[in-house]
GROMACS .gro file of N, CA and C in nm:
model
  360
    1GLN      N    1  -0.260   1.131   1.525
    1GLN     CA    2  -0.284   0.990   1.497
    1GLN      C    3  -0.361   0.975   1.367
    2VAL      N    4  -0.330   0.868   1.298
    2VAL     CA    5  -0.398   0.833   1.174
    2VAL      C    6  -0.448   0.690   1.186
    3GLN      N    7  -0.573   0.668   1.149
    3GLN     CA    8  -0.629   0.534   1.147
    3GLN      C    9  -0.646   0.490   1.002
    4LEU      N   10  -0.614   0.365   0.976
    4LEU     CA   11  -0.620   0.310   0.841
    4LEU      C   12  -0.710   0.189   0.839
    5VAL      N   13  -0.798   0.184   0.740
    5VAL     CA   14  -0.886   0.069   0.721
    5VAL      C   15  -0.866   0.017   0.580
    6GLU      N   16  -0.825  -0.107   0.571
    6GLU     CA   17  -0.797  -0.170   0.442
    6GLU      C   18  -0.915  -0.255   0.397
    7SER      N   19  -0.926  -0.271   0.267
    7SER     CA   20  -1.025  -0.363   0.210
    7SER      C   21  -0.967  -0.422   0.083
    8GLY      N   22  -1.024  -0.533   0.043
    8GLY     CA   23  -0.977  -0.601  -0.077
    8GLY      C   24  -0.891  -0.719  -0.041
    9GLY      N   25  -0.820  -0.769  -0.139
    9GLY     CA   26  -0.740  -0.888  -0.117
    9GLY      C   27  -0.822  -1.013  -0.140
   10GLY      N   28  -0.758  -1.127  -0.115
   10GLY     CA   29  -0.827  -1.254  -0.133
   10GLY      C   30  -0.744  -1.352  -0.212
   11LEU      N   31  -0.813  -1.447  -0.273
   11LEU     CA   32  -0.748  -1.554  -0.348
   11LEU      C   33  -0.779  -1.538  -0.496
   12VAL      N   34  -0.676  -1.551  -0.578
   12VAL     CA   35  -0.694  -1.539  -0.722
   12VAL      C   36  -0.595  -1.631  -0.792
   13GLN      N   37  -0.629  -1.673  -0.911
   13GLN     CA   38  -0.538  -1.756  -0.989
   13GLN      C   39  -0.432  -1.668  -1.056
   14ALA      N   40  -0.320  -1.729  -1.085
   14ALA     CA   41  -0.213  -1.657  -1.155
   14ALA      C   42  -0.267  -1.597  -1.285
   15GLY      N   43  -0.225  -1.473  -1.309
   15GLY     CA   44  -0.274  -1.401  -1.426
   15GLY      C   45  -0.397  -1.317  -1.398
   16GLY      N   46  -0.456  -1.335  -1.283
   16GLY     CA   47  -0.576  -1.261  -1.248
   16GLY      C   48  -0.545  -1.126  -1.188
   17SER      N   49  -0.652  -1.060  -1.142
   17SER     CA   50  -0.640  -0.925  -1.089
   17SER      C   51  -0.709  -0.915  -0.954
   18LEU      N   52  -0.657  -0.825  -0.872
   18LEU     CA   53  -0.719  -0.790  -0.745
   18LEU      C   54  -0.697  -0.642  -0.721
   19ALA      N   55  -0.782  -0.586  -0.637
   19ALA     CA   56  -0.766  -0.445  -0.601
   19ALA      C   57  -0.770  -0.432  -0.450
   20LEU      N   58  -0.682  -0.347  -0.398
   20LEU     CA   59  -0.679  -0.315  -0.256
   20LEU      C   60  -0.713  -0.169  -0.238
   21SER      N   61  -0.777  -0.138  -0.128
   21SER     CA   62  -0.809   0.000  -0.097
   21SER      C   63  -0.782   0.027   0.049
   22CYS      N   64  -0.747   0.150   0.080
   22CYS     CA   65  -0.716   0.189   0.217
   22CYS      C   66  -0.770   0.329   0.241
   23ALA      N   67  -0.846   0.344   0.347
   23ALA     CA   68  -0.903   0.474   0.383
   23ALA      C   69  -0.837   0.525   0.510
   24ALA      N   70  -0.796   0.650   0.507
   24ALA     CA   71  -0.730   0.711   0.622
   24ALA      C   72  -0.824   0.809   0.691
   25SER      N   73  -0.815   0.812   0.822
   25SER     CA   74  -0.893   0.908   0.900
   25SER      C   75  -0.807   0.956   1.017
   26GLY      N   76  -0.852   1.063   1.080
   26GLY     CA   77  -0.776   1.119   1.191
   26GLY      C   78  -0.698   1.241   1.146
   27ASN      N   79  -0.570   1.244   1.177
   27ASN     CA   80  -0.485   1.359   1.146
   27ASN      C   81  -0.440   1.354   1.001
   28ILE      N   82  -0.535   1.365   0.910
   28ILE     CA   83  -0.506   1.346   0.769
   28ILE      C   84  -0.438   1.465   0.705
   29PHE      N   85  -0.438   1.577   0.771
   29PHE     CA   86  -0.383   1.697   0.710
   29PHE      C   87  -0.231   1.694   0.703
   30SER      N   88  -0.170   1.606   0.779
   30SER     CA   89  -0.024   1.597   0.778
   30SER      C   90   0.026   1.478   0.697
   31ILE      N   91  -0.064   1.415   0.621
   31ILE     CA   92  -0.020   1.299   0.542
   31ILE      C   93   0.071   1.344   0.429
   32HIS      N   94   0.187   1.281   0.422
   32HIS     CA   95   0.282   1.311   0.314
   32HIS      C   96   0.272   1.206   0.203
   33SER      N   97   0.284   1.081   0.239
   33SER     CA   98   0.279   0.976   0.139
   33SER      C   99   0.184   0.866   0.184
   34MET      N  100   0.131   0.796   0.086
   34MET     CA  101   0.045   0.680   0.110
   34MET      C  102   0.094   0.568   0.020
   35GLY      N  103   0.088   0.446   0.069
   35GLY     CA  104   0.138   0.338  -0.014
   35GLY      C  105   0.106   0.202   0.041
   36TRP      N  106   0.168   0.104  -0.020
   36TRP     CA  107   0.148  -0.036   0.016
   36TRP      C  108   0.281  -0.107   0.030
   37TYR      N  109   0.291  -0.186   0.133
   37TYR     CA  110   0.403  -0.276   0.154
   37TYR      C  111   0.347  -0.418   0.158
   38ARG      N  112   0.436  -0.516   0.145
   38ARG     CA  113   0.393  -0.654   0.158
   38ARG      C  114   0.500  -0.735   0.230
   39GLN      N  115   0.453  -0.841   0.292
   39GLN     CA  116   0.543  -0.931   0.363
   39GLN      C  117   0.502  -1.075   0.339
   40ALA      N  118   0.590  -1.147   0.275
   40ALA     CA  119   0.567  -1.289   0.251
   40ALA      C  120   0.627  -1.369   0.366
   41PRO      N  121   0.580  -1.491   0.388
   41PRO     CA  122   0.633  -1.572   0.498
   41PRO      C  123   0.785  -1.588   0.489
   42GLY      N  124   0.852  -1.560   0.598
   42GLY     CA  125   0.997  -1.575   0.603
   42GLY      C  126   1.075  -1.465   0.536
   43LYS      N  127   1.005  -1.362   0.490
   43LYS     CA  128   1.074  -1.252   0.422
   43LYS      C  129   1.048  -1.120   0.494
   44GLN      N  130   1.131  -1.023   0.463
   44GLN     CA  131   1.113  -0.891   0.521
   44GLN      C  132   1.002  -0.816   0.450
   45ARG      N  133   0.944  -0.723   0.523
   45ARG     CA  134   0.842  -0.637   0.462
   45ARG      C  135   0.911  -0.549   0.356
   46GLU      N  136   0.845  -0.536   0.241
   46GLU     CA  137   0.904  -0.460   0.133
   46GLU      C  138   0.804  -0.363   0.072
   47LEU      N  139   0.855  -0.255   0.019
   47LEU     CA  140   0.770  -0.158  -0.049
   47LEU      C  141   0.716  -0.218  -0.178
   48VAL      N  142   0.588  -0.197  -0.200
   48VAL     CA  143   0.526  -0.236  -0.327
   48VAL      C  144   0.510  -0.111  -0.413
   49ALA      N  145   0.443  -0.012  -0.359
   49ALA     CA  146   0.421   0.112  -0.432
   49ALA      C  147   0.382   0.221  -0.334
   50ALA      N  148   0.416   0.344  -0.369
   50ALA     CA  149   0.380   0.457  -0.284
   50ALA      C  150   0.357   0.580  -0.371
   51VAL      N  151   0.280   0.674  -0.318
   51VAL     CA  152   0.252   0.797  -0.390
   51VAL      C  153   0.255   0.911  -0.289
   52THR      N  154   0.323   1.019  -0.325
   52THR     CA  155   0.332   1.132  -0.234
   52THR      C  156   0.212   1.224  -0.252
   53SER      N  157   0.201   1.322  -0.165
   53SER     CA  158   0.092   1.418  -0.176
   53SER      C  159   0.101   1.498  -0.306
   54GLY      N  160   0.220   1.506  -0.362
   54GLY     CA  161   0.237   1.576  -0.489
   54GLY      C  162   0.214   1.489  -0.610
   55GLY      N  163   0.187   1.362  -0.588
   55GLY     CA  164   0.156   1.272  -0.699
   55GLY      C  165   0.272   1.191  -0.751
   56THR      N  166   0.388   1.204  -0.690
   56THR     CA  167   0.503   1.126  -0.733
   56THR      C  168   0.486   0.981  -0.688
   57THR      N  169   0.503   0.888  -0.782
   57THR     CA  170   0.486   0.747  -0.751
   57THR      C  171   0.621   0.675  -0.749
   58ASN      N  172   0.622   0.566  -0.676
   58ASN     CA  173   0.741   0.482  -0.666
   58ASN      C  174   0.694   0.338  -0.661
   59TYR      N  175   0.750   0.254  -0.746
   59TYR     CA  176   0.712   0.114  -0.753
   59TYR      C  177   0.832   0.023  -0.733
   60ALA      N  178   0.808  -0.090  -0.672
   60ALA     CA  179   0.909  -0.194  -0.670
   60ALA      C  180   0.929  -0.245  -0.812
   61ASP      N  181   1.052  -0.279  -0.847
   61ASP     CA  182   1.079  -0.326  -0.982
   61ASP      C  183   0.994  -0.448  -1.017
   62SER      N  184   0.968  -0.531  -0.919
   62SER     CA  185   0.897  -0.656  -0.944
   62SER      C  186   0.750  -0.636  -0.982
   63VAL      N  187   0.696  -0.517  -0.959
   63VAL     CA  188   0.554  -0.495  -0.989
   63VAL      C  189   0.533  -0.389  -1.097
   64LYS      N  190   0.638  -0.328  -1.144
   64LYS     CA  191   0.624  -0.225  -1.247
   64LYS      C  192   0.557  -0.283  -1.371
   65GLY      N  193   0.462  -0.208  -1.422
   65GLY     CA  194   0.389  -0.253  -1.540
   65GLY      C  195   0.272  -0.344  -1.510
   66ARG      N  196   0.262  -0.390  -1.386
   66ARG     CA  197   0.151  -0.479  -1.348
   66ARG      C  198   0.060  -0.416  -1.242
   67PHE      N  199   0.119  -0.340  -1.153
   67PHE     CA  200   0.043  -0.277  -1.044
   67PHE      C  201   0.033  -0.127  -1.069
   68THR      N  202  -0.079  -0.071  -1.027
   68THR     CA  203  -0.099   0.073  -1.038
   68THR      C  204  -0.152   0.128  -0.906
   69ILE      N  205  -0.084   0.227  -0.853
   69ILE     CA  206  -0.128   0.290  -0.730
   69ILE      C  207  -0.198   0.421  -0.764
   70SER      N  208  -0.304   0.449  -0.691
   70SER     CA  209  -0.375   0.574  -0.711
   70SER      C  210  -0.419   0.629  -0.577
   71ARG      N  211  -0.432   0.760  -0.573
   71ARG     CA  212  -0.464   0.827  -0.446
   71ARG      C  213  -0.573   0.930  -0.470
   72ASP      N  214  -0.670   0.930  -0.384
   72ASP     CA  215  -0.778   1.027  -0.390
   72ASP      C  216  -0.764   1.118  -0.268
   73ASN      N  217  -0.709   1.234  -0.288
   73ASN     CA  218  -0.684   1.325  -0.175
   73ASN      C  219  -0.813   1.375  -0.112
   74ALA      N  220  -0.918   1.387  -0.191
   74ALA     CA  221  -1.045   1.434  -0.137
   74ALA      C  222  -1.108   1.332  -0.042
   75LYS      N  223  -1.088   1.204  -0.073
   75LYS     CA  224  -1.145   1.097   0.009
   75LYS      C  225  -1.043   1.036   0.104
   76ASN      N  226  -0.918   1.081   0.093
   76ASN     CA  227  -0.811   1.027   0.178
   76ASN      C  228  -0.799   0.875   0.163
   77THR      N  229  -0.801   0.831   0.041
   77THR     CA  230  -0.787   0.689   0.014
   77THR      C  231  -0.670   0.664  -0.081
   78VAL      N  232  -0.618   0.544  -0.071
   78VAL     CA  233  -0.515   0.499  -0.165
   78VAL      C  234  -0.554   0.359  -0.209
   79SER      N  235  -0.540   0.335  -0.338
   79SER     CA  236  -0.579   0.206  -0.395
   79SER      C  237  -0.463   0.145  -0.471
   80LEU      N  238  -0.467   0.015  -0.480
   80LEU     CA  239  -0.365  -0.058  -0.555
   80LEU      C  240  -0.435  -0.157  -0.646
   81GLN      N  241  -0.425  -0.134  -0.774
   81GLN     CA  242  -0.480  -0.226  -0.874
   81GLN      C  243  -0.368  -0.321  -0.914
   82MET      N  244  -0.392  -0.449  -0.894
   82MET     CA  245  -0.290  -0.550  -0.921
   82MET      C  246  -0.336  -0.639  -1.035
   83ASN      N  247  -0.266  -0.634  -1.145
   83ASN     CA  248  -0.297  -0.715  -1.262
   83ASN      C  249  -0.185  -0.814  -1.289
   84SER      N  250  -0.216  -0.912  -1.369
   84SER     CA  251  -0.117  -1.015  -1.407
   84SER      C  252  -0.047  -1.070  -1.283
   85LEU      N  253  -0.125  -1.106  -1.185
   85LEU     CA  254  -0.068  -1.152  -1.059
   85LEU      C  255   0.008  -1.283  -1.076
   86LYS      N  256   0.113  -1.295  -0.997
   86LYS     CA  257   0.199  -1.413  -0.999
   86LYS      C  258   0.199  -1.478  -0.860
   87PRO      N  259   0.228  -1.607  -0.852
   87PRO     CA  260   0.235  -1.670  -0.720
   87PRO      C  261   0.330  -1.599  -0.625
   88GLU      N  262   0.435  -1.542  -0.678
   88GLU     CA  263   0.532  -1.472  -0.592
   88GLU      C  264   0.478  -1.340  -0.537
   89ASP      N  265   0.361  -1.299  -0.581
   89ASP     CA  266   0.297  -1.181  -0.522
   89ASP      C  267   0.222  -1.216  -0.394
   90THR      N  268   0.213  -1.343  -0.364
   90THR     CA  269   0.144  -1.386  -0.243
   90THR      C  270   0.212  -1.329  -0.119
   91ALA      N  271   0.134  -1.261  -0.038
   91ALA     CA  272   0.188  -1.196   0.082
   91ALA      C  273   0.074  -1.131   0.158
   92VAL      N  274   0.106  -1.083   0.276
   92VAL     CA  275   0.016  -0.993   0.347
   92VAL      C  276   0.052  -0.851   0.304
   93TYR      N  277  -0.048  -0.779   0.258
   93TYR     CA  278  -0.026  -0.643   0.209
   93TYR      C  279  -0.071  -0.544   0.316
   94TYR      N  280   0.015  -0.446   0.341
   94TYR     CA  281  -0.011  -0.347   0.446
   94TYR      C  282  -0.020  -0.207   0.386
   95CYS      N  283  -0.124  -0.137   0.422
   95CYS     CA  284  -0.134   0.003   0.387
   95CYS      C  285  -0.040   0.082   0.476
   96ASN      N  286   0.026   0.181   0.416
   96ASN     CA  287   0.121   0.262   0.490
   96ASN      C  288   0.096   0.410   0.462
   97VAL      N  289   0.096   0.487   0.567
   97VAL     CA  290   0.084   0.632   0.555
   97VAL      C  291   0.198   0.695   0.634
   98VAL      N  292   0.257   0.796   0.577
   98VAL     CA  293   0.363   0.870   0.646
   98VAL      C  294   0.317   1.014   0.664
   99THR      N  295   0.318   1.058   0.787
   99THR     CA  296   0.283   1.197   0.814
   99THR      C  297   0.409   1.279   0.838
  100LYS      N  298   0.401   1.402   0.799
  100LYS     CA  299   0.518   1.490   0.816
  100LYS      C  300   0.471   1.635   0.818
  101THR      N  301   0.528   1.713   0.907
  101THR     CA  302   0.501   1.856   0.911
  101THR      C  303   0.635   1.928   0.922
  102PRO      N  304   0.636   2.059   0.902
  102PRO     CA  305   0.763   2.133   0.916
  102PRO      C  306   0.824   2.122   1.055
  103LEU      N  307   0.742   2.084   1.153
  103LEU     CA  308   0.793   2.079   1.290
  103LEU      C  309   0.811   1.937   1.343
  104THR      N  310   0.771   1.836   1.265
  104THR     CA  311   0.780   1.700   1.316
  104THR      C  312   0.853   1.611   1.217
  105ALA      N  313   0.913   1.507   1.270
  105ALA     CA  314   0.980   1.409   1.186
  105ALA      C  315   0.876   1.321   1.118
  106PRO      N  316   0.911   1.260   1.006
  106PRO     CA  317   0.817   1.167   0.942
  106PRO      C  318   0.779   1.054   1.036
  107ARG      N  319   0.650   1.020   1.034
  107ARG     CA  320   0.601   0.913   1.121
  107ARG      C  321   0.515   0.818   1.039
  108PRO      N  322   0.546   0.690   1.041
  108PRO     CA  323   0.468   0.593   0.965
  108PRO      C  324   0.351   0.536   1.045
  109TYR      N  325   0.245   0.508   0.975
  109TYR     CA  326   0.130   0.436   1.030
  109TYR      C  327   0.101   0.316   0.941
  110TRP      N  328   0.048   0.211   1.002
  110TRP     CA  329   0.025   0.087   0.928
  110TRP      C  330  -0.118   0.038   0.945
  111GLY      N  331  -0.170  -0.019   0.836
  111GLY     CA  332  -0.297  -0.087   0.844
  111GLY      C  333  -0.279  -0.224   0.906
  112GLN      N  334  -0.390  -0.295   0.921
  112GLN     CA  335  -0.387  -0.425   0.988
  112GLN      C  336  -0.336  -0.535   0.896
  113GLY      N  337  -0.330  -0.510   0.768
  113GLY     CA  338  -0.283  -0.609   0.673
  113GLY      C  339  -0.397  -0.688   0.612
  114THR      N  340  -0.381  -0.721   0.485
  114THR     CA  341  -0.481  -0.802   0.415
  114THR      C  342  -0.407  -0.906   0.331
  115GLN      N  343  -0.458  -1.027   0.334
  115GLN     CA  344  -0.390  -1.138   0.266
  115GLN      C  345  -0.423  -1.138   0.117
  116VAL      N  346  -0.319  -1.153   0.038
  116VAL     CA  347  -0.333  -1.175  -0.106
  116VAL      C  348  -0.266  -1.308  -0.137
  117THR      N  349  -0.342  -1.399  -0.194
  117THR     CA  350  -0.289  -1.530  -0.229
  117THR      C  351  -0.312  -1.555  -0.377
  118VAL      N  352  -0.204  -1.586  -0.447
  118VAL     CA  353  -0.211  -1.613  -0.591
  118VAL      C  354  -0.174  -1.759  -0.614
  119SER      N  355  -0.268  -1.834  -0.665
  119SER     CA  356  -0.244  -1.976  -0.688
  119SER      C  357  -0.192  -1.999  -0.830
  120SER      N  358  -0.109  -2.100  -0.843
  120SER     CA  359  -0.049  -2.130  -0.974
  120SER      C  360  -0.134  -2.225  -1.054
   0.00000   0.00000   0.00000
């Protein structure tokens, strides 16, 4: 089991910045990837950014050049720096961790979600 605690988020004007952070605890030795998803009202949850244990990053096209994901393996944290925010970035953001071992299938874990609201 992995437990996730998120922090950050809030309300910001368009063009502003926010940072999200997520700390993982529990069975952290099997963590493969850490990342962030978001879900806006009436829409499906979508990947925002993710980083593997090897440092490979993946970003949604809509956030490339504006958001930066970083991972601290020593502290088991993942952060998302969001710059040049747009109203369409408004959503609930969820921390996501995927665990994987040679003997088990990948298993996702989710944080409780944190609201990000960007006003125009």
